[in-house]
């Protein structure tokens, strides 16, 4: 059902062949509105059980070009979820201390604990993307990182973490539209920097890097999903749907109450 | 306006004299519904500026008896706020490593950074409450902690943190009602433990401890607010209102955009 968005190691994969405008048979926001509301409610209920059960850990990785909608996805998909059990981890430019360690050191500290959902807004994948496109580190270093990422994610998986990785797929034209919106909106202009526009020159380099990274690191234990993201409403809907289906498949349960508690006298 | 809920060092204060059923002139949920919705929207807008500005840090401390509504407050007041800039910190029973340090060590690690809101769901105040009521540490230790807490909060304040502390004030009868609800609801029963009911025997000891703690640590830089909390809708409304008024008083602004960015060409 949502396997169509999953990258499987067996099938050759190229972002250039995936339409960022795709939206199944839905024409506009209205078409998914009702189901999206239901999905958000379900997500809320499932998170309640996840937290109560306290056995599984959910890691959601969001990647995409600038303006692809990482923040918007976080804002809209998780709106109803109880703050108590969910958290966003941001990975900005590494500090001196972080750079003085291996690239997974700062990432490992942020992974979810039992009952927790953690959303990585950007992630360790930047360490094989921006670092490569801008030649910040030599190939002999980053080429080995695919294996380190696979091993790291296998560790998390084997010890109880469910990992879902989303690439939010927009077109270069759509990015242009969004950057112009950002430039022309006084409340959002502060977010725009000249370097964001410079960065567009490397669009194809990023696509090529993503193609390789995603193919190298989409595994059965930590699959990548490519989300057509030109239409924000479809992006939110499909991300919510994939997460809900995954959580439903876990058959989680509220913990058993303390024996005899249902008849206890409360004075 | 909301000074009536604030504990000021000059005025003698006793929880026994504050009515947990108080709800101003409002009779029921309907009476505050509209304004509460507006407050949530405002909180959302203010948090957007807070995050963009990246200069202030907001620390919200929630304390109260078991079932007082700490979780419910978090869930309902912050529902609309963008996950990106807000986080809950829980302080459960300290680990061996945490116990091997001073009582503020694990707390200090969780304080908000620039642009961030952090909610303490329970806090360092447990270290002068439960530890005292159950005689886990000797008086000569906890008696000094009031000063350490004041000094710690003054440090945070002087370096840019706004601190709001809420005591959610319910009656012993209301707690009984809520514990029975918990017992009789299969989705919530797992939360109830025999020790929660045992703990009710210490109700007056806790009230006395809170009276002293709050009087000792309500300062101009980190005031306590006593929130009548028998009526959940009033509790949520008044907590939201106090936070919004505080954030509004900061006169925050979106950062200035990069010079010339409003006319930049985007290819």
Short mmCIF file of C-alpha atoms in Angstrom, two decimals:
data_model
loop_
_atom_site.label_atom_id
_atom_site.label_comp_id
_atom_site.label_asym_id
_atom_site.label_seq_id
_atom_site.Cartn_x
_atom_site.Cartn_y
_atom_site.Cartn_z
CA UNK A 1 0.00 0.00 0.00
CA UNK A 2 2.69 2.51 0.92
CA UNK A 3 5.41 0.22 -0.34
CA UNK A 4 5.30 2.27 -3.53
CA UNK A 5 7.13 5.04 -1.65
CA UNK A 6 9.67 2.73 -0.07
CA UNK A 7 13.11 2.33 -1.60
CA UNK A 8 13.98 -1.36 -1.76
CA UNK A 9 17.55 -2.46 -2.36
CA UNK A 10 16.48 -4.76 -5.21
CA UNK A 11 14.90 -2.11 -7.41
CA UNK A 12 17.06 0.48 -9.18
CA UNK A 13 16.18 3.90 -7.96
CA UNK A 14 16.65 7.45 -9.27
CA UNK A 15 15.10 10.61 -7.83
CA UNK A 16 15.02 12.02 -11.36
CA UNK A 17 12.38 9.44 -12.26
CA UNK A 18 10.05 10.29 -9.37
CA UNK A 19 7.46 13.01 -9.91
CA UNK A 20 7.45 15.52 -7.02
CA UNK A 21 3.93 16.57 -8.09
CA UNK A 22 2.47 13.09 -7.70
CA UNK A 23 -0.57 12.92 -5.41
CA UNK A 24 -2.22 9.54 -6.17
CA UNK A 25 -5.80 10.18 -7.24
CA UNK A 26 -6.24 13.19 -5.02
CA UNK A 27 -6.75 16.53 -6.71
CA UNK A 28 -6.54 18.92 -3.78
CA UNK A 29 -6.38 19.36 -0.03
CA UNK A 30 -10.12 18.86 0.39
CA UNK A 31 -9.80 15.31 -0.92
CA UNK A 32 -7.58 14.18 1.94
CA UNK A 33 -8.71 16.55 4.69
CA UNK A 34 -11.05 14.13 6.45
CA UNK A 35 -8.67 11.20 6.33
CA UNK A 36 -5.76 13.38 7.40
CA UNK A 37 -7.72 14.46 10.49
CA UNK A 38 -8.43 10.84 11.32
CA UNK A 39 -4.78 9.92 10.83
CA UNK A 40 -3.71 12.65 13.24
CA UNK A 41 -6.17 11.37 15.84
CA UNK A 42 -4.95 7.83 15.36
CA UNK A 43 -1.36 8.95 15.68
CA UNK A 44 -2.31 10.61 18.94
CA UNK A 45 -3.93 7.42 20.28
CA UNK A 46 -1.05 5.24 19.12
CA UNK A 47 1.49 7.53 20.75
CA UNK A 48 -0.47 7.27 23.99
CA UNK A 49 -0.10 3.48 23.92
CA UNK A 50 3.53 3.67 22.80
CA UNK A 51 4.34 5.89 25.77
CA UNK A 52 2.32 3.79 28.22
CA UNK A 53 3.84 0.55 26.96
CA UNK A 54 7.34 1.99 27.20
CA UNK A 55 8.96 -0.78 25.13
CA UNK A 56 9.60 0.59 21.66
CA UNK A 57 11.52 3.57 20.41
CA UNK A 58 10.55 5.44 17.26
CA UNK A 59 13.08 7.34 15.20
CA UNK A 60 11.85 9.47 12.32
CA UNK A 61 14.47 10.99 10.01
CA UNK A 62 13.52 13.93 7.80
CA UNK A 63 15.77 14.95 4.95
CA UNK A 64 15.28 17.09 1.88
CA UNK A 65 16.52 20.13 0.04
CA UNK A 66 16.12 23.55 1.60
CA UNK A 67 12.38 24.49 1.72
CA UNK A 68 11.36 20.85 1.08
CA UNK A 69 9.05 21.10 4.10
CA UNK A 70 10.80 19.44 7.03
CA UNK A 71 9.54 22.05 9.51
CA UNK A 72 6.06 22.07 7.98
CA UNK A 73 5.81 18.29 8.20
CA UNK A 74 6.77 18.36 11.87
CA UNK A 75 4.30 21.14 12.57
CA UNK A 76 1.30 19.62 10.82
CA UNK A 77 1.68 15.86 11.19
CA UNK A 78 2.44 15.83 14.91
CA UNK A 79 0.15 18.66 15.95
CA UNK A 80 -2.16 16.53 18.11
CA UNK A 81 0.52 14.39 19.72
CA UNK A 82 1.10 14.78 23.46
CA UNK A 83 4.35 16.71 23.97
CA UNK A 84 5.22 14.38 26.80
CA UNK A 85 6.57 11.61 24.58
CA UNK A 86 7.87 13.34 21.47
CA UNK A 87 10.88 15.49 20.74
CA UNK A 88 12.67 17.08 17.78
CA UNK A 89 16.43 16.85 17.45
CA UNK A 90 18.16 19.40 15.25
CA UNK A 91 21.60 18.95 13.85
CA UNK A 92 23.08 22.29 12.95
CA UNK A 93 26.71 22.96 12.02
CA UNK A 94 28.75 20.82 14.39
CA UNK A 95 30.48 22.50 17.33
CA UNK A 96 34.23 22.22 17.92
CA UNK A 97 33.62 19.48 20.50
CA UNK A 98 31.37 17.57 18.10
CA UNK A 99 33.93 17.83 15.32
CA UNK A 100 36.49 16.41 17.73
CA UNK A 101 34.53 13.11 17.66
CA UNK A 102 33.32 10.65 15.04
CA UNK A 103 30.31 11.88 13.03
CA UNK A 104 27.82 9.60 14.83
CA UNK A 105 28.81 10.71 18.34
CA UNK A 106 26.44 13.65 18.60
CA UNK A 107 23.70 11.73 16.81
CA UNK A 108 23.79 8.74 19.15
CA UNK A 109 23.10 10.98 22.13
CA UNK A 110 19.78 12.06 20.60
CA UNK A 111 18.20 8.70 19.70
CA UNK A 112 14.83 7.88 21.31
CA UNK A 113 14.48 5.97 24.56
CA UNK A 114 11.67 3.55 25.47
CA UNK A 115 8.22 4.90 24.66
CA UNK A 116 9.64 7.93 22.91
CA UNK A 117 9.28 9.37 19.39
CA UNK A 118 12.23 11.44 18.21
CA UNK A 119 12.20 13.35 14.95
CA UNK A 120 15.58 14.13 13.39
CA UNK A 121 15.23 17.43 11.52
CA UNK A 122 18.25 16.82 9.31
CA UNK A 123 20.53 14.11 10.62
CA UNK A 124 23.73 12.10 10.26
CA UNK A 125 22.89 12.00 6.55
CA UNK A 126 24.20 15.53 6.21
CA UNK A 127 27.62 14.03 6.88
CA UNK A 128 27.50 12.21 3.56
CA UNK A 129 25.71 14.99 1.67
CA UNK A 130 26.79 18.57 2.31
CA UNK A 131 30.26 17.40 3.33
CA UNK A 132 30.55 15.62 0.00
CA UNK A 133 28.99 18.22 -2.30
CA UNK A 134 31.21 20.94 -0.84
CA UNK A 135 34.22 18.66 -0.54
CA UNK A 136 34.55 19.35 3.19
CA UNK A 137 36.01 15.90 3.75
CA UNK A 138 37.86 13.58 1.39
CA UNK A 139 36.09 10.74 -0.42
CA UNK A 140 38.09 8.07 1.42
CA UNK A 141 36.35 9.24 4.62
CA UNK A 142 32.75 9.67 3.46
CA UNK A 143 32.74 6.55 1.30
CA UNK A 144 33.16 4.44 4.45
CA UNK A 145 30.35 6.22 6.22
CA UNK A 146 27.60 4.34 4.35
CA UNK A 147 28.69 1.22 6.12
CA UNK A 148 28.95 3.00 9.46
CA UNK A 149 25.42 4.37 9.03
CA UNK A 150 24.04 0.93 8.16
CA UNK A 151 25.78 -0.59 11.18
CA UNK A 152 24.60 2.17 13.49
CA UNK A 153 20.99 1.87 12.35
CA UNK A 154 21.16 -1.93 12.65
CA UNK A 155 22.31 -1.52 16.24
CA UNK A 156 19.37 0.76 17.01
CA UNK A 157 16.96 -1.62 15.28
CA UNK A 158 18.28 -4.75 17.02
CA UNK A 159 17.93 -3.08 20.39
CA UNK A 160 14.31 -2.01 19.85
CA UNK A 161 14.14 1.09 17.66
CA UNK A 162 11.77 1.43 14.72
CA UNK A 163 13.35 3.67 12.10
CA UNK A 164 11.46 5.53 9.35
CA UNK A 165 13.40 7.78 7.00
CA UNK A 166 11.65 10.29 4.75
CA UNK A 167 13.14 12.15 1.82
CA UNK A 168 10.82 15.07 1.03
CA UNK A 169 11.04 15.35 -2.73
CA UNK A 170 10.46 18.76 -4.32
CA UNK A 171 11.40 20.08 -7.76
CA UNK A 172 13.88 22.84 -8.39
CA UNK A 173 11.05 25.05 -9.67
CA UNK A 174 9.02 24.47 -6.53
CA UNK A 175 12.03 25.48 -4.44
CA UNK A 176 12.30 28.69 -6.44
CA UNK A 177 8.63 29.46 -5.72
CA UNK A 178 9.12 28.83 -2.01
CA UNK A 179 12.29 30.90 -1.76
CA UNK A 180 10.48 33.80 -3.45
CA UNK A 181 7.61 33.42 -0.97
CA UNK A 182 10.14 33.52 1.85
CA UNK A 183 11.79 36.60 0.42
CA UNK A 184 8.49 38.43 0.04
CA UNK A 185 7.00 37.57 3.45
CA UNK A 186 8.26 39.95 6.18
CA UNK A 187 7.64 37.31 8.87
CA UNK A 188 9.78 34.77 7.04
CA UNK A 189 12.41 36.91 5.36
CA UNK A 190 14.84 36.55 8.28
CA UNK A 191 15.15 32.86 7.37
CA UNK A 192 16.52 33.61 3.90
CA UNK A 193 20.23 33.99 3.29
CA UNK A 194 22.29 34.62 0.19
CA UNK A 195 23.94 31.26 0.65
CA UNK A 196 20.56 29.53 0.28
CA UNK A 197 20.36 30.92 -3.21
CA UNK A 198 24.01 30.06 -3.91
CA UNK A 199 23.24 26.53 -2.82
CA UNK A 200 20.76 26.12 -5.70
CA UNK A 201 23.71 25.96 -8.08
CA UNK A 202 24.58 22.61 -6.55
CA UNK A 203 21.07 21.17 -7.06
CA UNK A 204 22.19 18.38 -9.38
CA UNK A 205 25.17 17.52 -7.20
CA UNK A 206 22.79 17.11 -4.27
CA UNK A 207 20.39 14.96 -6.28
CA UNK A 208 23.28 12.73 -7.34
CA UNK A 209 24.57 12.50 -3.79
CA UNK A 210 21.06 11.70 -2.47
CA UNK A 211 20.60 9.03 -5.13
CA UNK A 212 23.71 7.24 -3.94
CA UNK A 213 23.13 7.80 -0.22
CA UNK A 214 19.55 6.56 -0.34
CA UNK A 215 20.41 3.50 -2.42
CA UNK A 216 23.28 2.66 -0.08
CA UNK A 217 21.32 3.04 3.15
CA UNK A 218 17.76 1.90 2.47
CA UNK A 219 17.57 -1.38 4.37
CA UNK A 220 14.79 -3.61 5.63
CA UNK A 221 15.47 -2.37 9.16
CA UNK A 222 15.67 1.32 8.26
CA UNK A 223 13.97 1.98 4.92
CA UNK A 224 13.87 5.27 3.05
CA UNK A 225 10.55 6.60 1.81
CA UNK A 226 10.52 9.10 -1.05
CA UNK A 227 7.64 11.49 -0.47
CA UNK A 228 6.41 13.59 -3.40
CA UNK A 229 6.37 16.95 -1.66
CA UNK A 230 5.50 19.69 -4.14
CA UNK A 231 1.98 19.55 -2.72
CA UNK A 232 2.25 20.18 0.98
CA UNK A 233 -1.13 18.64 1.82
CA UNK A 234 -0.19 15.40 0.07
CA UNK A 235 3.22 15.31 1.75
CA UNK A 236 1.63 15.65 5.21
CA UNK A 237 -1.05 13.12 4.44
CA UNK A 238 1.30 10.43 3.16
CA UNK A 239 3.90 10.88 5.91
CA UNK A 240 1.14 10.62 8.54
CA UNK A 241 -0.25 7.54 6.83
CA UNK A 242 3.07 5.71 6.70
CA UNK A 243 3.78 6.42 10.36
CA UNK A 244 0.29 5.37 11.47
CA UNK A 245 0.42 2.12 9.47
CA UNK A 246 3.80 1.31 10.94
CA UNK A 247 2.69 1.98 14.50
CA UNK A 248 -0.51 -0.03 13.98
CA UNK A 249 1.52 -3.00 12.77
CA UNK A 250 3.32 -3.15 16.11
CA UNK A 251 0.17 -4.32 17.96
CA UNK A 252 1.11 -2.36 21.04
CA UNK A 253 -0.83 -2.73 24.26
CA UNK A 254 -1.40 -0.75 27.42
CA UNK A 255 0.62 -2.36 30.21
CA UNK A 256 -1.15 -4.70 32.60
CA UNK A 257 -2.28 -2.89 35.71
CA UNK A 258 -0.88 -3.84 39.10
CA UNK A 259 -2.70 -7.01 40.27
CA UNK A 260 -5.80 -6.21 42.32
CA UNK A 261 -5.67 -2.50 41.53
CA UNK A 262 -9.12 -2.48 39.91
CA UNK A 263 -10.77 -3.22 43.28
CA UNK A 264 -8.58 -1.11 45.53
CA UNK A 265 -10.33 1.14 48.05
CA UNK A 266 -9.51 4.82 47.69
CA UNK A 267 -10.12 6.78 50.89
CA UNK B 1 -4.43 41.12 36.49
CA UNK B 2 -2.84 37.73 37.04
CA UNK B 3 -0.86 39.03 40.00
CA UNK B 4 -3.61 37.56 42.15
CA UNK B 5 -2.17 34.12 41.43
CA UNK B 6 1.43 35.13 42.04
CA UNK B 7 3.07 34.46 45.39
CA UNK B 8 4.89 37.59 46.51
CA UNK B 9 7.43 37.39 49.31
CA UNK B 10 5.77 40.27 51.18
CA UNK B 11 2.36 38.68 51.60
CA UNK B 12 1.87 35.73 53.98
CA UNK B 13 0.77 32.72 52.04
CA UNK B 14 -0.96 29.43 52.89
CA UNK B 15 -2.32 26.90 50.41
CA UNK B 16 -5.03 26.06 52.94
CA UNK B 17 -6.51 29.51 52.36
CA UNK B 18 -6.69 29.20 48.58
CA UNK B 19 -9.83 27.69 47.07
CA UNK B 20 -8.98 24.99 44.48
CA UNK B 21 -12.50 25.43 43.04
CA UNK B 22 -12.01 29.11 42.29
CA UNK B 23 -12.72 30.09 38.68
CA UNK B 24 -13.13 33.89 38.70
CA UNK B 25 -16.54 34.75 37.29
CA UNK B 26 -16.59 31.82 34.89
CA UNK B 27 -19.18 29.14 35.46
CA UNK B 28 -18.10 26.49 32.99
CA UNK B 29 -15.87 25.54 30.09
CA UNK B 30 -18.08 27.30 27.55
CA UNK B 31 -17.37 30.64 29.24
CA UNK B 32 -13.64 30.50 28.50
CA UNK B 33 -13.61 28.38 25.34
CA UNK B 34 -13.32 31.23 22.86
CA UNK B 35 -10.68 33.10 24.79
CA UNK B 36 -8.74 29.89 25.44
CA UNK B 37 -8.63 29.20 21.68
CA UNK B 38 -7.34 32.70 21.06
CA UNK B 39 -4.72 32.30 23.79
CA UNK B 40 -3.47 29.08 22.19
CA UNK B 41 -3.18 30.81 18.83
CA UNK B 42 -1.33 33.72 20.41
CA UNK B 43 1.01 31.34 22.19
CA UNK B 44 1.72 29.74 18.84
CA UNK B 45 2.52 33.11 17.23
CA UNK B 46 4.64 34.22 20.17
CA UNK B 47 6.62 30.99 20.14
CA UNK B 48 7.31 31.52 16.45
CA UNK B 49 8.89 34.90 17.22
CA UNK B 50 10.69 33.57 20.29
CA UNK B 51 12.29 30.84 18.17
CA UNK B 52 13.10 33.19 15.30
CA UNK B 53 14.58 35.80 17.62
CA UNK B 54 16.68 33.18 19.39
CA UNK B 55 17.56 35.42 22.34
CA UNK B 56 15.40 34.37 25.28
CA UNK B 57 14.93 31.08 27.04
CA UNK B 58 11.65 30.11 28.67
CA UNK B 59 11.50 27.70 31.59
CA UNK B 60 8.10 26.55 32.82
CA UNK B 61 8.01 24.50 36.02
CA UNK B 62 4.93 22.40 36.80
CA UNK B 63 4.42 21.01 40.27
CA UNK B 64 1.42 19.61 42.10
CA UNK B 65 0.09 16.58 43.88
CA UNK B 66 -0.47 13.34 41.99
CA UNK B 67 -3.37 13.81 39.48
CA UNK B 68 -3.17 17.62 39.84
CA UNK B 69 -3.05 17.84 36.03
CA UNK B 70 0.57 18.38 35.03
CA UNK B 71 0.25 16.10 31.99
CA UNK B 72 -3.15 17.53 31.07
CA UNK B 73 -1.84 21.08 31.22
CA UNK B 74 1.06 20.20 28.93
CA UNK B 75 -1.26 18.43 26.52
CA UNK B 76 -3.91 21.13 26.25
CA UNK B 77 -2.08 24.43 26.68
CA UNK B 78 0.74 23.70 24.24
CA UNK B 79 -1.27 21.78 21.66
CA UNK B 80 -0.80 24.30 18.84
CA UNK B 81 2.84 25.13 19.49
CA UNK B 82 5.41 24.07 16.87
CA UNK B 83 7.32 21.05 18.21
CA UNK B 84 10.50 22.53 16.82
CA UNK B 85 11.08 24.90 19.74
CA UNK B 86 9.49 23.23 22.73
CA UNK B 87 10.40 20.25 24.87
CA UNK B 88 9.29 18.52 28.06
CA UNK B 89 11.85 17.43 30.64
CA UNK B 90 10.79 14.72 33.10
CA UNK B 91 12.55 14.10 36.34
CA UNK B 92 11.85 10.58 37.51
CA UNK B 93 13.60 8.79 40.36
CA UNK B 94 17.27 9.74 40.01
CA UNK B 95 19.70 7.19 38.56
CA UNK B 96 22.80 6.04 40.42
CA UNK B 97 24.92 8.48 38.40
CA UNK B 98 22.55 11.34 39.13
CA UNK B 99 22.57 10.53 42.84
CA UNK B 100 26.35 10.64 42.70
CA UNK B 101 26.11 14.38 42.01
CA UNK B 102 24.51 17.44 43.62
CA UNK B 103 20.72 17.63 43.20
CA UNK B 104 20.88 20.39 40.56
CA UNK B 105 23.33 18.58 38.29
CA UNK B 106 20.77 16.66 36.25
CA UNK B 107 18.42 19.64 36.23
CA UNK B 108 20.98 22.08 34.86
CA UNK B 109 21.50 19.87 31.81
CA UNK B 110 17.83 20.25 30.84
CA UNK B 111 17.39 24.04 31.00
CA UNK B 112 16.28 25.80 27.80
CA UNK B 113 18.70 27.28 25.29
CA UNK B 114 18.12 30.40 23.18
CA UNK B 115 14.71 30.49 21.55
CA UNK B 116 13.56 27.40 23.37
CA UNK B 117 10.66 26.65 25.72
CA UNK B 118 11.27 23.83 28.18
CA UNK B 119 8.58 22.49 30.48
CA UNK B 120 9.72 20.76 33.64
CA UNK B 121 7.15 18.08 34.49
CA UNK B 122 8.17 17.84 38.12
CA UNK B 123 11.55 19.36 38.83
CA UNK B 124 14.31 20.12 41.33
CA UNK B 125 11.48 20.98 43.73
CA UNK B 126 10.93 17.28 44.34
CA UNK B 127 14.30 17.37 46.08
CA UNK B 128 12.83 19.51 48.85
CA UNK B 129 9.42 17.81 48.88
CA UNK B 130 9.29 14.03 48.57
CA UNK B 131 12.79 13.75 50.05
CA UNK B 132 11.60 15.73 53.06
CA UNK B 133 8.17 14.16 53.57
CA UNK B 134 9.65 10.67 53.44
CA UNK B 135 12.78 11.64 55.34
CA UNK B 136 15.04 10.42 52.53
CA UNK B 137 17.65 13.01 53.42
CA UNK B 138 18.35 14.81 56.69
CA UNK B 139 17.01 18.30 57.38
CA UNK B 140 20.48 19.81 57.50
CA UNK B 141 20.81 18.96 53.80
CA UNK B 142 17.40 20.00 52.45
CA UNK B 143 17.18 23.17 54.54
CA UNK B 144 20.16 24.57 52.61
CA UNK B 145 18.61 23.69 49.28
CA UNK B 146 16.20 26.65 49.32
CA UNK B 147 19.18 28.93 49.00
CA UNK B 148 20.76 26.76 46.31
CA UNK B 149 17.51 26.81 44.33
CA UNK B 150 17.23 30.59 44.60
CA UNK B 151 20.84 31.00 43.51
CA UNK B 152 20.44 28.57 40.61
CA UNK B 153 17.30 30.30 39.35
CA UNK B 154 18.96 33.71 39.71
CA UNK B 155 21.83 32.46 37.55
CA UNK B 156 19.41 31.31 34.86
CA UNK B 157 17.50 34.59 35.04
CA UNK B 158 20.60 36.79 34.89
CA UNK B 159 21.82 34.94 31.82
CA UNK B 160 18.56 35.32 29.89
CA UNK B 161 15.98 32.79 31.11
CA UNK B 162 12.39 33.70 31.92
CA UNK B 163 11.11 31.39 34.65
CA UNK B 164 7.43 30.70 35.41
CA UNK B 165 6.56 28.22 38.14
CA UNK B 166 3.04 26.82 38.52
CA UNK B 167 1.65 24.95 41.47
CA UNK B 168 -1.51 23.17 40.31
CA UNK B 169 -3.75 23.32 43.34
CA UNK B 170 -6.36 20.58 43.78
CA UNK B 171 -8.27 19.47 46.87
CA UNK B 172 -7.88 16.09 48.54
CA UNK B 173 -11.46 15.23 47.52
CA UNK B 174 -10.76 16.09 43.90
CA UNK B 175 -7.72 13.81 43.97
CA UNK B 176 -9.92 11.00 45.30
CA UNK B 177 -12.33 11.52 42.40
CA UNK B 178 -9.50 11.44 39.88
CA UNK B 179 -7.85 8.36 41.35
CA UNK B 180 -11.19 6.54 41.19
CA UNK B 181 -11.56 7.61 37.55
CA UNK B 182 -8.10 6.25 36.88
CA UNK B 183 -8.92 2.98 38.61
CA UNK B 184 -12.13 2.53 36.66
CA UNK B 185 -10.79 3.43 33.20
CA UNK B 186 -9.10 0.43 31.52
CA UNK B 187 -6.94 2.76 29.39
CA UNK B 188 -5.63 4.57 32.46
CA UNK B 189 -5.58 1.85 35.09
CA UNK B 190 -1.94 0.96 34.34
CA UNK B 191 -0.96 4.37 35.72
CA UNK B 192 -2.37 3.63 39.16
CA UNK B 193 -0.25 2.01 41.86
CA UNK B 194 -0.93 1.09 45.45
CA UNK B 195 1.74 3.53 46.54
CA UNK B 196 -0.27 6.41 44.98
CA UNK B 197 -3.05 5.63 47.42
CA UNK B 198 -0.59 5.20 50.30
CA UNK B 199 0.80 8.62 49.41
CA UNK B 200 -2.56 10.25 50.21
CA UNK B 201 -1.88 9.65 53.90
CA UNK B 202 0.87 12.24 53.64
CA UNK B 203 -1.40 14.88 52.08
CA UNK B 204 -1.03 17.36 54.96
CA UNK B 205 2.71 16.82 55.16
CA UNK B 206 2.98 17.66 51.48
CA UNK B 207 0.82 20.77 51.86
CA UNK B 208 3.02 21.94 54.74
CA UNK B 209 6.17 21.24 52.77
CA UNK B 210 4.80 23.06 49.71
CA UNK B 211 3.79 26.04 51.85
CA UNK B 212 7.35 26.42 53.05
CA UNK B 213 9.02 25.65 49.71
CA UNK B 214 6.86 28.09 47.76
CA UNK B 215 7.29 30.87 50.34
CA UNK B 216 11.06 30.32 50.34
CA UNK B 217 11.51 30.26 46.57
CA UNK B 218 8.98 32.68 45.08
CA UNK B 219 11.18 35.54 43.93
CA UNK B 220 10.78 38.44 41.53
CA UNK B 221 12.96 36.60 39.02
CA UNK B 222 11.23 33.23 39.38
CA UNK B 223 7.76 33.65 40.86
CA UNK B 224 5.38 30.88 41.83
CA UNK B 225 1.79 31.00 40.61
CA UNK B 226 -0.86 29.07 42.52
CA UNK B 227 -3.40 27.80 39.99
CA UNK B 228 -6.81 26.69 41.28
CA UNK B 229 -6.99 23.37 39.45
CA UNK B 230 -10.08 21.47 40.49
CA UNK B 231 -11.67 22.70 37.26
CA UNK B 232 -9.44 21.53 34.45
CA UNK B 233 -10.77 24.06 31.94
CA UNK B 234 -10.00 26.94 34.31
CA UNK B 235 -6.55 25.59 35.07
CA UNK B 236 -5.68 25.39 31.36
CA UNK B 237 -7.13 28.81 30.66
CA UNK B 238 -5.29 30.61 33.43
CA UNK B 239 -1.93 28.91 32.80
CA UNK B 240 -2.18 29.81 29.10
CA UNK B 241 -3.11 33.37 29.98
CA UNK B 242 -0.18 33.90 32.35
CA UNK B 243 2.30 32.52 29.82
CA UNK B 244 0.89 34.60 26.96
CA UNK B 245 0.91 37.81 29.03
CA UNK B 246 4.50 37.16 30.04
CA UNK B 247 5.64 36.48 26.49
CA UNK B 248 3.79 39.55 25.20
CA UNK B 249 5.55 41.71 27.77
CA UNK B 250 8.92 40.79 26.26
CA UNK B 251 8.24 42.78 23.06
CA UNK B 252 10.07 40.22 20.97
CA UNK B 253 10.81 40.85 17.31
CA UNK B 254 11.62 38.82 14.23
CA UNK B 255 15.32 39.23 13.49
CA UNK B 256 16.36 41.70 10.83
CA UNK B 257 16.81 40.03 7.47
CA UNK B 258 20.21 39.98 5.80
CA UNK B 259 20.77 43.42 4.19
CA UNK B 260 19.55 43.53 0.60
CA UNK B 261 17.83 40.14 0.79
CA UNK B 262 14.39 41.58 -0.04
CA UNK B 263 15.53 42.41 -3.58
CA UNK B 264 17.70 39.39 -4.27
CA UNK B 265 17.21 37.61 -7.59
CA UNK B 266 16.26 33.94 -7.27
CA UNK B 267 17.09 31.95 -10.39
#
